[in-house]
Coordinates of C-alpha atoms in Angstrom, one line a residue:
X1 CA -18.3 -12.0 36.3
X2 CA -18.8 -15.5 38.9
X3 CA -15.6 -17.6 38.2
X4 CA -16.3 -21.0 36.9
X5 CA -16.2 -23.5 39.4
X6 CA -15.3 -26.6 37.5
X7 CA -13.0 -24.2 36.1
X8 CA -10.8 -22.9 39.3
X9 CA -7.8 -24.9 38.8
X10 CA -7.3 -22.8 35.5
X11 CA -8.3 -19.7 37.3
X12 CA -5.8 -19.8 39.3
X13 CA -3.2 -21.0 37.0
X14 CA -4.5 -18.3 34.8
X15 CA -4.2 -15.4 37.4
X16 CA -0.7 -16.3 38.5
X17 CA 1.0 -16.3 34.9
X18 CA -1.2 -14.9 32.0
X19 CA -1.9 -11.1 31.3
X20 CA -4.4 -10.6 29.2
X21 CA -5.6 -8.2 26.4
X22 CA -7.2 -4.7 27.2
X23 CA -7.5 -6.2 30.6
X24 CA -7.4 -4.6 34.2
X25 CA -5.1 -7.1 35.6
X26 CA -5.9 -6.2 39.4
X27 CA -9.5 -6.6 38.5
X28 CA -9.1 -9.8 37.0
X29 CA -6.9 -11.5 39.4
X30 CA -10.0 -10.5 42.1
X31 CA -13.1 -11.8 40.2
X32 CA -11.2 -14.4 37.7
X33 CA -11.6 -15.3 34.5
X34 CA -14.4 -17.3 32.4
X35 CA -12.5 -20.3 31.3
X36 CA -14.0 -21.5 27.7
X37 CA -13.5 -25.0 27.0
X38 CA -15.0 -25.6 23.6
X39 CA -17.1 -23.9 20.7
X40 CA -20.0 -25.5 18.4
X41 CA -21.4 -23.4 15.4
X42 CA -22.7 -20.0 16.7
X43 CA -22.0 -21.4 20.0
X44 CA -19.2 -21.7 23.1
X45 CA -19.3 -23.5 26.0
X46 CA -17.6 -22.4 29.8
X47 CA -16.1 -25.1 31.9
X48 CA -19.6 -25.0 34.0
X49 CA -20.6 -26.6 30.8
X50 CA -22.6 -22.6 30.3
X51 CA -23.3 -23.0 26.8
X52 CA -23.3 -19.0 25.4
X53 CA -24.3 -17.7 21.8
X54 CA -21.0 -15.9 20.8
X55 CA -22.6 -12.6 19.2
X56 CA -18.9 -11.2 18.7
X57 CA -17.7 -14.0 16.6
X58 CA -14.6 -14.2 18.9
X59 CA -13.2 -10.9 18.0
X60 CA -14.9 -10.0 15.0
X61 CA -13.7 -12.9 12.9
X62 CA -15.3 -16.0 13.7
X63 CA -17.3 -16.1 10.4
X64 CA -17.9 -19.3 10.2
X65 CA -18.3 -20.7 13.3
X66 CA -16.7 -23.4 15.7
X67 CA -17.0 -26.1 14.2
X68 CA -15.9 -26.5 10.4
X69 CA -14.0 -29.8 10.0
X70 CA -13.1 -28.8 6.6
X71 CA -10.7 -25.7 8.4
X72 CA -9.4 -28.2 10.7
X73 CA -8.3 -30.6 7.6
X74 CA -6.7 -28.1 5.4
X75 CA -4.4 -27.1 9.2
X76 CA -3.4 -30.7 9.2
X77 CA -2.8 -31.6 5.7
X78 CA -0.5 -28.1 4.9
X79 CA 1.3 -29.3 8.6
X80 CA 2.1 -32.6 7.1
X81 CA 3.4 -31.3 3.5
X82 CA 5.3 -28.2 5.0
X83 CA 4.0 -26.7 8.6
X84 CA 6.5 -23.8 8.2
X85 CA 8.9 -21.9 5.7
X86 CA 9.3 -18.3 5.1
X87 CA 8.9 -16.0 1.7
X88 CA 12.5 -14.2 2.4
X89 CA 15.3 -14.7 0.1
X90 CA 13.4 -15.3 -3.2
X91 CA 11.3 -17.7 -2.0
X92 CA 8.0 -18.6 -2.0
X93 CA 5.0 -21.5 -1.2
X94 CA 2.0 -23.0 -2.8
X95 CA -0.5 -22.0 0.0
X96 CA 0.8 -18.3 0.0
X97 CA 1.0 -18.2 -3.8
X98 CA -2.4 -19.6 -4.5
X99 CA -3.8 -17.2 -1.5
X100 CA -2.2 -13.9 -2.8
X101 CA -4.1 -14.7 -6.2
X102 CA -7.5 -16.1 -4.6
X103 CA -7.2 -12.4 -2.9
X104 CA -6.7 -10.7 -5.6
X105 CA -9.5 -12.0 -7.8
X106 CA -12.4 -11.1 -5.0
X107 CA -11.2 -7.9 -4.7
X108 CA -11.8 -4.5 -6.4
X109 CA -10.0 -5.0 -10.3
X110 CA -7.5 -2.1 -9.3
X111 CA -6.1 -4.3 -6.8
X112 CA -3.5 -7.0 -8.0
X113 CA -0.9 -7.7 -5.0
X114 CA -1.2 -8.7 -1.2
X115 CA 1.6 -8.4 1.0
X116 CA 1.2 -11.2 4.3
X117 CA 1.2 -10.4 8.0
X118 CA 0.4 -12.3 10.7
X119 CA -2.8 -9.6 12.5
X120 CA -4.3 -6.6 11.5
X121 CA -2.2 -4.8 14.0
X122 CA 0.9 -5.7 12.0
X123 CA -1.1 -5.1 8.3
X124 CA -1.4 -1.6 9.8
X125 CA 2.7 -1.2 10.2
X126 CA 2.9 -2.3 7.1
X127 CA 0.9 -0.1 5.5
X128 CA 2.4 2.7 6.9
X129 CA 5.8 2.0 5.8
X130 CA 4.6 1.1 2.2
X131 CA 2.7 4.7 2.0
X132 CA 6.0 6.6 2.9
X133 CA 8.0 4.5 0.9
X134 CA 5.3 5.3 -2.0
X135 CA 5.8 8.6 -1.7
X136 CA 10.0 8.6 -1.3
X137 CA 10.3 6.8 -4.3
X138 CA 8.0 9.1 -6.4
X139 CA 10.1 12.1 -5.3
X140 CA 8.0 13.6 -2.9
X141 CA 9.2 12.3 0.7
X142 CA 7.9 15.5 2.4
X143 CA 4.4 13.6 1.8
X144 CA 4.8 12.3 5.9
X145 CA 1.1 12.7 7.6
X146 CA -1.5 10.5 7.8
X147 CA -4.9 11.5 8.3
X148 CA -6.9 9.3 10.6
X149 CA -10.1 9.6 12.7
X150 CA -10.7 9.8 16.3
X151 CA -12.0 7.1 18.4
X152 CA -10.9 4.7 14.8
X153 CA -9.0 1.8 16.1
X154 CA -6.2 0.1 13.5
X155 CA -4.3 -1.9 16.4
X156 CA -2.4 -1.8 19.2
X157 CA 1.3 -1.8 18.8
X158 CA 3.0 1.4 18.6
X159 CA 2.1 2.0 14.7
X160 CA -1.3 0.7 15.0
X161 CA -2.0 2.7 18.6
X162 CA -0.6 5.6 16.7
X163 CA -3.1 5.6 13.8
X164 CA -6.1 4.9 15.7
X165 CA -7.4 7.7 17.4
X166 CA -8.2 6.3 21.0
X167 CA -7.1 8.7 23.6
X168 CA -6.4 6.0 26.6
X169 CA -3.9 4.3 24.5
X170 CA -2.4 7.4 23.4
X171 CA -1.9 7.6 26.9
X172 CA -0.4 4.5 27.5
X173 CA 1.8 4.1 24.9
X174 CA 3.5 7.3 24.2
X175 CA 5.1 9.5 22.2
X176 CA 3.1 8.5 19.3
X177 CA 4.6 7.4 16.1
X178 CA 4.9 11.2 14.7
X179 CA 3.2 12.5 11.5
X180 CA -0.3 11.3 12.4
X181 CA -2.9 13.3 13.3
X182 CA -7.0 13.2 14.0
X183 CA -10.0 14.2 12.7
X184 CA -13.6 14.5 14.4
X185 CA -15.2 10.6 13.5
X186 CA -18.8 10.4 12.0
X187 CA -20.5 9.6 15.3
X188 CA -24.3 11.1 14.6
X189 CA -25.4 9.7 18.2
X190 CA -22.6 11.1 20.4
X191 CA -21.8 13.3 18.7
X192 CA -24.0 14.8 16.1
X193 CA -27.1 15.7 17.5
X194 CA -25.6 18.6 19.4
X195 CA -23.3 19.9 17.3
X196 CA -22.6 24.2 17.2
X197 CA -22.0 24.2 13.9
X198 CA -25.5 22.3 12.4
X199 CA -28.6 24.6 11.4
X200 CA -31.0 21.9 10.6
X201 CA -28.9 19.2 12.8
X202 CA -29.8 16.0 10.3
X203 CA -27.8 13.3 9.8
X204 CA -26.5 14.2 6.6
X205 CA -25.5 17.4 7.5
X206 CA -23.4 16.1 10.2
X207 CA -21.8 13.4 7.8
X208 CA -20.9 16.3 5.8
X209 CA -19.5 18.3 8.3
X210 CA -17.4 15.5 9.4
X211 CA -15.8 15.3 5.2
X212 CA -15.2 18.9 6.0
X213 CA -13.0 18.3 8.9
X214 CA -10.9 16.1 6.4
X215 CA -10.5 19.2 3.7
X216 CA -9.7 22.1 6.8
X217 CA -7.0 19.2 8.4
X218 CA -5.2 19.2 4.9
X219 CA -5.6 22.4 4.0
X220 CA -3.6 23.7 7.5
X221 CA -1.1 20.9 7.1
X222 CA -0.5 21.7 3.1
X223 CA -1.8 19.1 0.7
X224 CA 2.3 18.6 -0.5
X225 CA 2.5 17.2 3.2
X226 CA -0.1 14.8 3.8
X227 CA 0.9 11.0 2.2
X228 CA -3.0 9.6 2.9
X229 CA -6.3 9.4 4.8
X230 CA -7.1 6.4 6.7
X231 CA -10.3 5.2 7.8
X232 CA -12.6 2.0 8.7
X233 CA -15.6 1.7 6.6
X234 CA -17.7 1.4 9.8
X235 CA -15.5 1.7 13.0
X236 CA -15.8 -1.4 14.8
X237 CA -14.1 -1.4 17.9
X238 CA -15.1 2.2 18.3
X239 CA -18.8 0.9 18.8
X240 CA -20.1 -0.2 15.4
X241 CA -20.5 3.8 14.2
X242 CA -22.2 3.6 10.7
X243 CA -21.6 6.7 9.7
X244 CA -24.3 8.8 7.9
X245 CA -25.3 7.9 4.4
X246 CA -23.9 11.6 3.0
X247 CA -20.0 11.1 4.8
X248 CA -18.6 8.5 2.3
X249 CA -19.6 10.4 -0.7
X250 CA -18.2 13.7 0.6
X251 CA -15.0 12.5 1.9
X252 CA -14.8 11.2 -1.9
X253 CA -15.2 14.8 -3.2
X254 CA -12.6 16.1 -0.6
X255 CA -10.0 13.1 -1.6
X256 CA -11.2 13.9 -5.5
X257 CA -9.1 17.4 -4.4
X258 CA -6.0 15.9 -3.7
X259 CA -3.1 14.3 -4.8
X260 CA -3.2 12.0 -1.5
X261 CA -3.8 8.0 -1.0
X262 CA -7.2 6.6 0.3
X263 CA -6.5 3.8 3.0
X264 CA -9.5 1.5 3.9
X265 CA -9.0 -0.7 7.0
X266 CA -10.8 -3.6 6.2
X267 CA -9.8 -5.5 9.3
X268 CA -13.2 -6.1 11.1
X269 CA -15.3 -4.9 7.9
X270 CA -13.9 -7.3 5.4
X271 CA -14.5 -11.0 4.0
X272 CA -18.3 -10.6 4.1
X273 CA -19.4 -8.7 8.0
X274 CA -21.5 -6.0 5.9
X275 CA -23.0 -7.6 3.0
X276 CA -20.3 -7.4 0.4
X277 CA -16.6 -9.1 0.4
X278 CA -15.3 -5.6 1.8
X279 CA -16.9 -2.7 3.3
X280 CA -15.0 -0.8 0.8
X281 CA -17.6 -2.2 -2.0
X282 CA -20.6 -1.1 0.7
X283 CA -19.8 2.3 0.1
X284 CA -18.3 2.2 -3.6
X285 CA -14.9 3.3 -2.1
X286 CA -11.5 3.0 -4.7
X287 CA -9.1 2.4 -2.0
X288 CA -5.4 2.3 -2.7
X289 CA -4.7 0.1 0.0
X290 CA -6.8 -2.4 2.6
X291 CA -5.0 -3.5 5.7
X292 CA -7.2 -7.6 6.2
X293 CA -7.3 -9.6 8.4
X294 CA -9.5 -11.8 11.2
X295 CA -12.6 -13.3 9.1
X296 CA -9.5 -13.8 6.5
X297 CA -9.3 -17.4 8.2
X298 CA -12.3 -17.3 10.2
X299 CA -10.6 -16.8 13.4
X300 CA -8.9 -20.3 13.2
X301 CA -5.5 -19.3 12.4
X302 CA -3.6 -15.7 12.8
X303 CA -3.0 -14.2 9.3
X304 CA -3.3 -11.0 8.1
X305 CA -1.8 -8.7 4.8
X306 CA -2.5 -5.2 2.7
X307 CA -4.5 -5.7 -0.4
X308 CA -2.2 -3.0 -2.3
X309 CA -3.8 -0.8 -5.3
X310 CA -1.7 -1.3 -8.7
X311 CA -1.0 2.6 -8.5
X312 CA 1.2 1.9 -5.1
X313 CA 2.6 -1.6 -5.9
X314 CA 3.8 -0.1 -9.6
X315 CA 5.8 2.1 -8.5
X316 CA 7.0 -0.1 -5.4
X317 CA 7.5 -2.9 -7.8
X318 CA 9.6 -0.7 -10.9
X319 CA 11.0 1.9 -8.7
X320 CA 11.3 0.6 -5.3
X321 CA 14.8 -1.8 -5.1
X322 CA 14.4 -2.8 -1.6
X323 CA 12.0 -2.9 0.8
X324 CA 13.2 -3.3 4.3
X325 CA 10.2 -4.5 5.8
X326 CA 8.5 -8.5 6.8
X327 CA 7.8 -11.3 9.3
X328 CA 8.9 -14.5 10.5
X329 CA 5.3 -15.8 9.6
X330 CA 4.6 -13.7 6.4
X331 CA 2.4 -16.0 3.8
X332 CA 2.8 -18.9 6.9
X333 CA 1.8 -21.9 4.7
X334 CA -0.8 -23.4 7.4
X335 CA -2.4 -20.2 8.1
X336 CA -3.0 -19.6 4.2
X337 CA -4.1 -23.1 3.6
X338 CA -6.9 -22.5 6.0
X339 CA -7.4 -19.0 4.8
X340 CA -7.6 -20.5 1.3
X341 CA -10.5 -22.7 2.7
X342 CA -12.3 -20.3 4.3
X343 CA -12.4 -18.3 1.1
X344 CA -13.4 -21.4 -0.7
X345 CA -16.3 -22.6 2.0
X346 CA -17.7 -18.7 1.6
X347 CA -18.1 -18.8 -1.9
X348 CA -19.7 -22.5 -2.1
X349 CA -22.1 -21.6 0.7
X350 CA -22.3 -18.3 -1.1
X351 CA -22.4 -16.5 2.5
X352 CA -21.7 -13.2 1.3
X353 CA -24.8 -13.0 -0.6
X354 CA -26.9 -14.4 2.0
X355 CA -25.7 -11.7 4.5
X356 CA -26.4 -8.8 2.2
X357 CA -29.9 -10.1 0.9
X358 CA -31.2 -11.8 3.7
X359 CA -29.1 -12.2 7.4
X360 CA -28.6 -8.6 7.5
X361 CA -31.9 -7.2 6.8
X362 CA -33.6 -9.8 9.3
X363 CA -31.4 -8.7 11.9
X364 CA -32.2 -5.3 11.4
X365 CA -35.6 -5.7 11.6
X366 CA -35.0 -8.3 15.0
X367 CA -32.7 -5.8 16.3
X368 CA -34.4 -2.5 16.0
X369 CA -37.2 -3.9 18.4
X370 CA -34.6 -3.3 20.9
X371 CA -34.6 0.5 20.6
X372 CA -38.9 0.4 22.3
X373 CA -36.6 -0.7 25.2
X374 CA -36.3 2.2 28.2
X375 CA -32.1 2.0 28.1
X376 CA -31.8 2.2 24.4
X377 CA -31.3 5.5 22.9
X378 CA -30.5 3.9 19.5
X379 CA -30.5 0.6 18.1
X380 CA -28.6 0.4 14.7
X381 CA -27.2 -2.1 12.7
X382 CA -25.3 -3.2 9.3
X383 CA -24.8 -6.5 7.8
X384 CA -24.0 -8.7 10.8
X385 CA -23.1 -5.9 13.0
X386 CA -25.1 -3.8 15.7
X387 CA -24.8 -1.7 18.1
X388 CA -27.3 -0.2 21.2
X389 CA -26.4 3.2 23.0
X390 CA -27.0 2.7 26.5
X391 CA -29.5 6.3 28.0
X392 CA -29.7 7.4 31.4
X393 CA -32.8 9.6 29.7
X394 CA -34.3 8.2 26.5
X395 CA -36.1 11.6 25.5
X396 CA -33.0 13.4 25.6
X397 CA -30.6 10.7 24.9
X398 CA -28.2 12.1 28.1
X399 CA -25.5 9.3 29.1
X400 CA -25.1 7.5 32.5
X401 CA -22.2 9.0 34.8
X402 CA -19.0 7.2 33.2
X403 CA -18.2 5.9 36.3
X404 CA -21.4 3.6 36.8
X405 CA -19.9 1.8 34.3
X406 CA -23.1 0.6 32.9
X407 CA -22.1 -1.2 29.8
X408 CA -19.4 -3.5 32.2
X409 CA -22.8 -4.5 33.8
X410 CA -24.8 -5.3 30.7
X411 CA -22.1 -7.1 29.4
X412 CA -21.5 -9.2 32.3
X413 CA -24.7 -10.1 32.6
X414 CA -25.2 -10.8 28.9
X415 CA -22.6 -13.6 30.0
X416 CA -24.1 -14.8 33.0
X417 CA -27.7 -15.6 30.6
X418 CA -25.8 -16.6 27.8
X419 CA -24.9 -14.3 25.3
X420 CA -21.3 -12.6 24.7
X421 CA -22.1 -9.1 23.7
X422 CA -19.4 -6.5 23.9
X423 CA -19.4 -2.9 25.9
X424 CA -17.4 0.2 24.5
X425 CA -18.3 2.5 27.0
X426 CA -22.1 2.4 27.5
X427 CA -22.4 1.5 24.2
X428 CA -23.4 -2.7 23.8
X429 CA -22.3 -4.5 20.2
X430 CA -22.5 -7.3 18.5
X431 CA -20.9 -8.8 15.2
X432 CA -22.3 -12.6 15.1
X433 CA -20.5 -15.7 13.0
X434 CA -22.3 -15.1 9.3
X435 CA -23.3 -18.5 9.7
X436 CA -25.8 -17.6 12.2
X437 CA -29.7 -18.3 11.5
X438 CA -32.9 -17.0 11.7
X439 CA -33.8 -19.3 14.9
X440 CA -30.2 -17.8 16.6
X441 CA -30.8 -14.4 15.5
X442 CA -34.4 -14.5 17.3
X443 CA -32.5 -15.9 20.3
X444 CA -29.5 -13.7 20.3
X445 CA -32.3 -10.5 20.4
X446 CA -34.2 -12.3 23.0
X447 CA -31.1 -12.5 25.5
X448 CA -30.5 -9.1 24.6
X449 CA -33.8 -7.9 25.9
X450 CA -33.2 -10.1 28.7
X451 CA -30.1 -8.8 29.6
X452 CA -30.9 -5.3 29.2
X453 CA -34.5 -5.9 31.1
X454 CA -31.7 -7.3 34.7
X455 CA -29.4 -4.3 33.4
X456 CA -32.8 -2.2 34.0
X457 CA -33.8 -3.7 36.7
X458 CA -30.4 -3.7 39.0
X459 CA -30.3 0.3 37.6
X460 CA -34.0 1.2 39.0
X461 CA -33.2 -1.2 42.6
X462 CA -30.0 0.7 43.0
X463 CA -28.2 -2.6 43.2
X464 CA -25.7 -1.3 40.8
X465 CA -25.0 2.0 42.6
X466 CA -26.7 4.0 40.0
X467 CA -28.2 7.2 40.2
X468 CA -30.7 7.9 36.2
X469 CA -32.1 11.0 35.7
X470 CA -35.1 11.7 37.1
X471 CA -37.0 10.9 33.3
X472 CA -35.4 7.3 33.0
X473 CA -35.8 6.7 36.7
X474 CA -39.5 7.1 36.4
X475 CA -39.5 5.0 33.3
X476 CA -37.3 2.2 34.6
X477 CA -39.7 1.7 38.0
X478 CA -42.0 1.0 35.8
X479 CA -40.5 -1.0 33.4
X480 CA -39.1 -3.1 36.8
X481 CA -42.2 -3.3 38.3
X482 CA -44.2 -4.7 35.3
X483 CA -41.3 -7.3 35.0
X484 CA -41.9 -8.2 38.4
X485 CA -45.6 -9.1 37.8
X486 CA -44.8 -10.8 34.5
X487 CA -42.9 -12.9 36.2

């Protein structure tokens, strides 16, 4: 990534004091960071004045784009009336009040209470304490494990790292928060194609396969042991895996089993990104509780919460006395207000809808013209969300040598032409504001293909050091050369 030039001031400044996110910091202190100076609908603008076509929404929760005056009046009018108390100590706000029910109406009828956090990351802790409290006070504390997936991603302090199944931050942050364990994730690209175990190696097979891995984990760790399975509707930051059409059902029939709480993490998936106000409702899920968060406010302000089942806050509520657990910001009265908005623009605009009947099925068919291109192995999408697996060999689907890191390349050159586009591995997404139109749909495809077409080209040069099978490399001269005479 070239550093802004208008921009260096802040660069430096920025490379001196700030550590960043999920960030090399070496690496970034030697190339600098892009310094954004201002947003506008789908878009945001660099301080080269680069104007780029966010296709990640920020991170996932951008919903309603950059500019909605309406957010930015109901900040200022809750900051005059009251910018701050907390909901300790039997008390309670307007904003938070009037949120907790706006919630609770929109979502599934067996869920009547929301408990307020300020991320996803800390709606995650949360959860996790109110499952094992659950279970204490119904006199069965030795229900202690949580059932997650690999590569599933539910945040990043120690609980939330814990949970998700992503083995670098298991790494990292160790030991784990204990009483959590991992089953194989419903990944039909990366996974499924090859697996031992498939005769007829379809998609549904593997999806069922996957539900089994569910049953065999409880089974060895005694269903009187395990407290609840946790899982994302579509894991997001994993790389957009949609998981086959037969794994929801049959993790249903395995949960149907067992006396054990369904957890839906409805942190990326929620508030409209698949066609419905939760991914839970996508795949006719029952969930007992649904860590929220990010589109909650559109991005604008940090709020999050657990949308808890009546089964769970019952007994919480009539058995529970105390429950040790909150924030500082819990309910903060600014960041409802504006999540109250949000909520209120959504169902005016009636953006939900147009996502499920009409934004999502035209980027599908926009997007899957990707997958005629010689890196793609895949192109899939969901709602506003897609995903392309990057090939070294399109017939056979093989991956590029991890250290070419080919998806850093894409994705910095996505930036350098004008679209943000994300990279998990070699595996490119996107999850656009679900204000987006037709006309920025078409575009966002078309610097796709024209970031993949440099990606291609820089691969078949050797400018990037890369070495594709012998397949791919045959297929990529060509595609190169007849760019060159295009052009």
């Amino acid at each position: 990534m070239s550093a802004n030039e208008n921009g260096a001031p802040l660069q430096a400044l920025d490379t001196r004091h700030h550590l960043h996110p999920f960030t090399d910091f070496k690496q970034l202190g030697e190339q600098g960071s892009r310094i954004i100076t201002g947003g506008s609908g789908v878009y945001i603008e660099d301080a080269d004045g680069q104007r780029i076509l966010d296709g990640m929404a920020g991170l996932w929760c951008v919903n309603l784009g950059y500019d909605q005056p309406e957010l930015v009046a109901a900040a200022s009018q809750q900051m005059t009336q009251l910018p701050y108390y907390n909901t300790f100590f039997k008390t309670a706000h307007p904003p938070a009040i009037e949120l907790a029910a706006e919630l609770c109406r929109l979502a599934p009828k067996h869920i009547n209470h929301v408990f307020f956090t300020g991320s996803g990351s800390e709606a995650n802790d949360s959860m996790l304490r109110m499952v094992r409290r659950f279970w204490a006070l119904k006199g069965q504390p030795e229900k202690q494990w949580i059932i997650a997936r690999e590569n599933g991603y539910h945040g990043s302090t120690v609980a939330g790292m814990s949970l998700g199944g992503m083995a670098p931050m298991h790494a990292q942050g160790g030991p784990c928060v204990p009483g959590i364990t991992h089953i194989r994730q419903p990944y039909w690209f990366a996974e499924g194609r090859e697996t031992p175990e498939l005769e007829t190696r379809s998609r549904d097979d593997f999806g069922r396969l996957c539900a089994e891995a569910l049953d065999t984990r409880i089974q060895e760790l005694g269903p009187d042991n395990v407290a609840a399975f946790l899982a994302e509707p579509v894991q997001g930051a994993g790389g957009a895996i949609m998981p086959p059409d037969s794994y929801w059902p049959a993790i249903k029939a395995v949960l149907a089993k067992y006396d054990i709480l369904l957890v839906v993490d409805e942190v990326i998936c929620g508030f409209g990104r698949l066609g419905e106000w939760f991914g839970s409702q996508h795949y006719d899920l029952k969930p007992d509780l649904m860590p929220i968060a990010k589109g909650l406010s559109s991005g604008y302000l940090p709020i999050g919460g657990v949308l808890v089942g009546d089964r769970v806050a019952e007994t919480l509520i009539e058995e529970g006395g105390e429950f040790f657990h909150g924030f500082t910001y819990s309910g903060h009265p600014v960041c409802a207000a504006v999540a109250l908005k949000t909520l209120e623009i959504m169902q005016r605009e009636d953006i939900v809808t147009r996502v499920r009947d009409d934004l999502g099925p035209y980027l599908a068919r926009r997007w899957a013209t990707l997958e005629d291109h010689p890196l793609v192995g895949e192109a899939r999408s969901l709602g506003l969300m897609g995903a392309l697996e990057l090939v070294a060999d399109k017939a056979s689907g093989e991956r590029f040598e991890a250290s070419l890191a080919v998806g850093n390349l894409c994705r910095d050159i996505c930036f350098e032409t004008g679209l943000v586009m994300r990279s998990v591995g070699d595996t490119m997404i996107i999850s656009p504001p679900l204000v987006i139109t037709h006309e920025q749909i078409d575009a966002l495809v078309s610097l796709a293909l024209a970031a993949l077409d440099e990606t291609a080209r820089q691969l078949a040069t050797g400018g990037h050091g890369a070495a594709p099978s012998a397949t791919s490399s045959s297929l990529l001269s060509q595609h190169s050369s007849s760019l060159t005479s295009e052009s």
